[in-house]
Amino acid sequence: MAVISVLCLSASREGEPGPAGDEEIVVTTADTLEDLLNLAASRPFDVVMIPADLALTPVLNLLEAPGGAPPLVVASSEKGTFIIDFRAHDRSEGGIAPTVREAYRARMAERDLQERERQLSTLLSNLPGMAYRCDNGPDYTMTFVSEGCFDLLGYAPGDLVGSRTVAYGDLIHPDDRAMVWEEIQKALKERGAFRITYRIRKASGDERWVWEQGRGIFARDGSLLSLEGFIADVTYLVLTTEQLRRRELEEKAILDNIPDIAWLKDGDGRYIAVNRAFEQAAGKTADELVGRTDREIWPGYIAERYMSEDREVIASGKRALFIEPFVRGDGLEILVETVKTPIYDHNGRAAGTAGICRDITARRAMEEALRKSEERHRIFLQNFPGIAFKADPGLHPLWLSGNVEGITGYTADEIVSAWVGVDNYLHPGDLESGREFLEEILTSGKESAADFRIVRKDGAIRWGHIRAQAVRDAEGRETSIQGAIFDVTEQKEAVAKIRDLAKFPEENPGPVMRISRGGRILYANGASRDLLKTWGTEEGGVLPETWREVVASSLSSERIKRRDVAVDGSDFTITCVPVAGADYANLYGIEITERKVMEIAVQDANRKLNLLNSIIRHDMLNQITVLQGYIDLTRQSGEGGPHLGRIADATERIRRQVEFTRDYQELGVKGPIWQDACAAMKKAFASLSPPGISLDCTIGPGLEVLADPLLGRVFYNLVENTVRHGTGAQTIRFSAEASSGGISLVYEDDGQGIPGEKKNRLFKWPSGKNNGLGLALSAEILSLTGLSIREEGAPGQGVRFVISVPPSRFRYREEPS
C-alpha cells in the first residue's frame, strides 16, 4: 500500500484527508506557519496544505528551498502545480483528499513518462549503431533516426530525416541493394523480422559492413505504416570472420597435407576438427567424426585411455607425450606416438585439446631391432678382447671400446679426453712409424695393418697388432680412421719361442728325425746325416725295413720304442716317440758310446767280484756243511754239552747269511723289466708249495709291473713269511686296487698277523725270529724302480702287505688278436 505524507496547519485539520482506495494518507500538523516551514525543511512531504490567504510568494519560496522540488500546495503558482483548499467555498464535496490523490497520481505519471523518455534517449544515444523509422521504398526515406547515425554513417540525423541531404537507399552498396530489398520484402510478406548484413558508403567515402535487424509496423487494418529497426557497424566482425574463415581454410589445408594424424577437441572431449590423415586412418569421414566423443568412435579400452589423457592435459595445462594404440579403419591396431596440447579460451582457461600422432609401429620395430643390434654390439665390444677405436684426421682418438684398460692400463676416458697423450702409451721407438702408418691410411684410403709396442701404465711392454682403414664422408673424403688393436704379446712370444724351439733340433748334437707312418723321413737334423748314411737313405727317403716296423709298432700301440744302433764306431740309443693325434713319430738319438764303455767296465768288474764272491761263498758253505756235520755227529754221540744247540743255531744263521749274499749280489745288476704280476706270484708260491695253504690270485693276466728282475724274490719272501710265521694260515689272497697315485698290489693271509710293536721294524736290518733279512731285501728290490711296501694288517687277523706302484710303472698288456 502506497503512503502519502501530508503537512498542514492546525487551522486546516477540519479538512484533513483520510484513507481511501489503495493509498494510506499520513497527516502531520503544525500550529503555526513557522512550525510548518520548519517541518517542511526537516523532512520531505508529498502534500503541504495551507490556507489560501497564506499562499503568497514568500511562503511558497520558503517551502521550495529545502528540497529543491516543492511539495504539492493547495494553490496555483508559476513554479509548479499547487492545489489550493477552497473548502470555505465548497464544503459539500467531503474534503480535499480526492483532489490531493488525483493531483499526486498525475504528478507521478508525469514523472514516470519523463523518466522513460530520458532512459530511451540515453539508450539510443549510447547504442553502437542507429535506430530508425523509415518508409518502405528503395530510398528508405527516414522519418526518425537516433543520434548514433553520425558515428555509423557520418551524417547527422537531420541529414537523413526526409532524405533532406541524402537518402539512406543511396548509401547502400550498389551490389547489395537488390539483396537488401528482397530480404526486407520477404520478411514483410511473412510478417516477420529481417536480418541483413551488407555494405554501405559513409559520408567520408569509406566502405563499411553493417548488420540490420528490423520489422514492419502495421496498422490495425493490416496496412504497412513504416519500417523500424536498428543498424550496427559490423565491419570488424565481418573482416575478422572472413580472416578467421580464411585462416581456418589455410590451417585445414596445412593439416590435410600433414602426413600425421591431427585433431581438435572441445572441453567435453568432442571432436571439433580432424585432418584428412585422421579420416583415412580411422576409415571415417569428418562428418562421422566431428561432434562425437571417443566412446562413440573407438573401442572402450582405447576410448577411456584417450579421455583420461585429455583430462590430464587440461588439468595440468601442459603438453604431454604418449605412446599408445590406435585402431585403424581396417581393424588393425598400430602403435602411435601422440602429442596433446591444451587449447585456451579468451579467458586463458584450458577449453580443449589439440592432438597429433604418428604411426611408429615400423619405427618401433626398427628401434627394437636397432636396440637388439646395439645390445649385441655393446656386449661384443664389452667382451671384445682387443680395442675398437676411431680417430680424427689429427690422429686424436674420438672413442675407444673393448679391453682398453686391460691392454694399456689406462681407461678409455683418460685417453679420449687427452689426459694421456699418445707418447704415454706408444713406445718411443714406434712413435714416428706409428704416425706414418696412420697418415698413410688417410692418404691412400686403403686398409692396412702393423705391429707396434704399447707401454702400459705400469711400465710393462705389450705388443699390439693394429688393423685400420679410412672412413669417408658423402663426398669421398677421408674424415677419420677406425679399426681395432689386438694384444699379440703372447703370440709374439710364442712365435719367438717357436723360432727358438725350431733351432733346437738343429742345435741338438744327437739325431732328430720325423718319420711318417709309412716310414718316410719328413725331417732330419744335421746330426742325423751319418746315421742316414749308414742306413743308406736321406731326408725325404724311406727308413730301412727294420726301423719302419719299429715306427709302425710305436704308432699303432702309441708306446715309446727304443733301439740301440752303432754308427761309425759310435753307439746310439734311438727312441721312437709317437705323436698323439698325428700320423707321424719322432726319432731322437742319444750317443751312448761312453756309457756303453762304462757299462762294459762295470759289468766286467761285477763279473770279477761276483766270481770272487761265488768262490768265497762256495768255500764258506763247504766249511759250514763240514761244521754242521760234526755238530750232528757230536749230538749223536751225546757229547758237546748244553751249548751244542746254540752252536748249531749260530751255524745255521751263518749259512743263511752267506746264501743271502748270493741274492743280494744279483740286486740291481740287470735293468728293470715288465713282469706279469699274477704269474710272478704263482711261480713264487709254486716254488714253496706250502702244505695246507692255497693261493687266490684275482689279478688279471694283463697287468704288468716294471720292476727289478728279482720281483719274484719279493713274492717268494712274502709267501715264506706266511709259511714261517703265519700260524694257522690257510689262504693267501693276491689282488690289485686302484689308488690316487697309481695301483696297489695287496698280499693278504688269514694267519695270526703281526704284533703292533714289530710293525715298525719289519723292513729294517735285521728283523724276524729267524733270518730277518727277507722283508728288508724285498723293500730294497722294490725301491730300485720307485715301488714301495708297507704292512696294514690288524694283529690277530692276518697280514696285509700293500705294494704301491706309480702310474709309469704298470701297464695292461694288450691281448693278441
mmCIF file with all atom_site columns, C-alpha atoms in Angstrom, residues 4-17 25-41 43-52 71-74 85:
data_model
loop_
_atom_site.group_PDB
_atom_site.id
_atom_site.type_symbol
_atom_site.label_atom_id
_atom_site.label_alt_id
_atom_site.label_comp_id
_atom_site.label_asym_id
_atom_site.label_entity_id
_atom_site.label_seq_id
_atom_site.pdbx_PDB_ins_code
_atom_site.Cartn_x
_atom_site.Cartn_y
_atom_site.Cartn_z
_atom_site.occupancy
_atom_site.B_iso_or_equiv
_atom_site.pdbx_formal_charge
_atom_site.auth_seq_id
_atom_site.auth_comp_id
_atom_site.auth_asym_id
_atom_site.auth_atom_id
_atom_site.pdbx_PDB_model_num
ATOM 1  C CA . ILE A 1 4  ? 1.052   9.803  1.053  1.00 0.00 ? 4  ILE A CA 1
ATOM 2  C CA . SER A 1 5  ? 2.588   12.181 3.616  1.00 0.00 ? 5  SER A CA 1
ATOM 3  C CA . VAL A 1 6  ? 0.640   15.447 4.223  1.00 0.00 ? 6  VAL A CA 1
ATOM 4  C CA . LEU A 1 7  ? 1.753   18.534 6.213  1.00 0.00 ? 7  LEU A CA 1
ATOM 5  C CA . CYS A 1 8  ? -0.875  21.115 7.253  1.00 0.00 ? 8  CYS A CA 1
ATOM 6  C CA . LEU A 1 9  ? -1.530  23.874 9.711  1.00 0.00 ? 9  LEU A CA 1
ATOM 7  C CA . SER A 1 10 ? -3.762  23.025 12.668 1.00 0.00 ? 10 SER A CA 1
ATOM 8  C CA . ALA A 1 11 ? -6.236  25.578 11.400 1.00 0.00 ? 11 ALA A CA 1
ATOM 9  C CA . SER A 1 12 ? -6.739  23.323 8.390  1.00 0.00 ? 12 SER A CA 1
ATOM 10 C CA . ARG A 1 13 ? -7.352  19.978 10.199 1.00 0.00 ? 13 ARG A CA 1
ATOM 11 C CA . GLU A 1 14 ? -11.072 20.124 9.642  1.00 0.00 ? 14 GLU A CA 1
ATOM 12 C CA . GLY A 1 15 ? -10.414 19.167 6.062  1.00 0.00 ? 15 GLY A CA 1
ATOM 13 C CA . GLU A 1 16 ? -7.732  16.609 6.927  1.00 0.00 ? 16 GLU A CA 1
ATOM 14 C CA . PRO A 1 17 ? -7.703  13.819 4.301  1.00 0.00 ? 17 PRO A CA 1
ATOM 15 C CA . ILE A 1 25 ? -2.550  9.212  3.971  1.00 0.00 ? 25 ILE A CA 1
ATOM 16 C CA . VAL A 1 26 ? -0.392  10.227 6.942  1.00 0.00 ? 26 VAL A CA 1
ATOM 17 C CA . VAL A 1 27 ? -1.036  13.803 8.198  1.00 0.00 ? 27 VAL A CA 1
ATOM 18 C CA . THR A 1 28 ? 1.367   15.927 10.217 1.00 0.00 ? 28 THR A CA 1
ATOM 19 C CA . THR A 1 29 ? 0.057   19.246 11.676 1.00 0.00 ? 29 THR A CA 1
ATOM 20 C CA . ALA A 1 30 ? 1.812   22.431 12.673 1.00 0.00 ? 30 ALA A CA 1
ATOM 21 C CA . ASP A 1 31 ? 0.329   25.024 14.966 1.00 0.00 ? 31 ASP A CA 1
ATOM 22 C CA . THR A 1 32 ? 1.939   27.977 13.275 1.00 0.00 ? 32 THR A CA 1
ATOM 23 C CA . LEU A 1 33 ? 3.272   28.826 9.830  1.00 0.00 ? 33 LEU A CA 1
ATOM 24 C CA . GLU A 1 34 ? 6.764   28.975 11.326 1.00 0.00 ? 34 GLU A CA 1
ATOM 25 C CA . ASP A 1 35 ? 6.374   25.411 12.685 1.00 0.00 ? 35 ASP A CA 1
ATOM 26 C CA . LEU A 1 36 ? 5.099   24.287 9.267  1.00 0.00 ? 36 LEU A CA 1
ATOM 27 C CA . LEU A 1 37 ? 8.066   25.771 7.477  1.00 0.00 ? 37 LEU A CA 1
ATOM 28 C CA . ASN A 1 38 ? 10.481  24.182 9.977  1.00 0.00 ? 38 ASN A CA 1
ATOM 29 C CA . LEU A 1 39 ? 8.885   20.733 9.496  1.00 0.00 ? 39 LEU A CA 1
ATOM 30 C CA . ALA A 1 40 ? 8.927   21.145 5.709  1.00 0.00 ? 40 ALA A CA 1
ATOM 31 C CA . ALA A 1 41 ? 12.664  21.976 5.923  1.00 0.00 ? 41 ALA A CA 1
ATOM 32 C CA . ARG A 1 43 ? 11.951  16.206 6.007  1.00 0.00 ? 43 ARG A CA 1
ATOM 33 C CA . PRO A 1 44 ? 10.080  15.876 2.737  1.00 0.00 ? 44 PRO A CA 1
ATOM 34 C CA . PHE A 1 45 ? 6.254   15.794 2.425  1.00 0.00 ? 45 PHE A CA 1
ATOM 35 C CA . ASP A 1 46 ? 4.149   14.818 -0.564 1.00 0.00 ? 46 ASP A CA 1
ATOM 36 C CA . VAL A 1 47 ? 1.462   17.467 0.093  1.00 0.00 ? 47 VAL A CA 1
ATOM 37 C CA . VAL A 1 48 ? 1.554   20.777 2.021  1.00 0.00 ? 48 VAL A CA 1
ATOM 38 C CA . MET A 1 49 ? -1.798  22.268 2.879  1.00 0.00 ? 49 MET A CA 1
ATOM 39 C CA . ILE A 1 50 ? -2.017  25.944 3.707  1.00 0.00 ? 50 ILE A CA 1
ATOM 40 C CA . PRO A 1 51 ? -4.877  28.387 3.689  1.00 0.00 ? 51 PRO A CA 1
ATOM 41 C CA . ALA A 1 52 ? -5.325  30.352 0.507  1.00 0.00 ? 52 ALA A CA 1
ATOM 42 C CA . PRO A 1 71 ? 5.705   19.699 -2.444 1.00 0.00 ? 71 PRO A CA 1
ATOM 43 C CA . LEU A 1 72 ? 2.149   19.897 -3.535 1.00 0.00 ? 72 LEU A CA 1
ATOM 44 C CA . VAL A 1 73 ? 0.476   23.001 -2.051 1.00 0.00 ? 73 VAL A CA 1
ATOM 45 C CA . VAL A 1 74 ? -3.134  23.848 -2.153 1.00 0.00 ? 74 VAL A CA 1
ATOM 46 C CA . ASP A 1 85 ? -8.046  24.413 -0.496 1.00 0.00 ? 85 ASP A CA 1
#
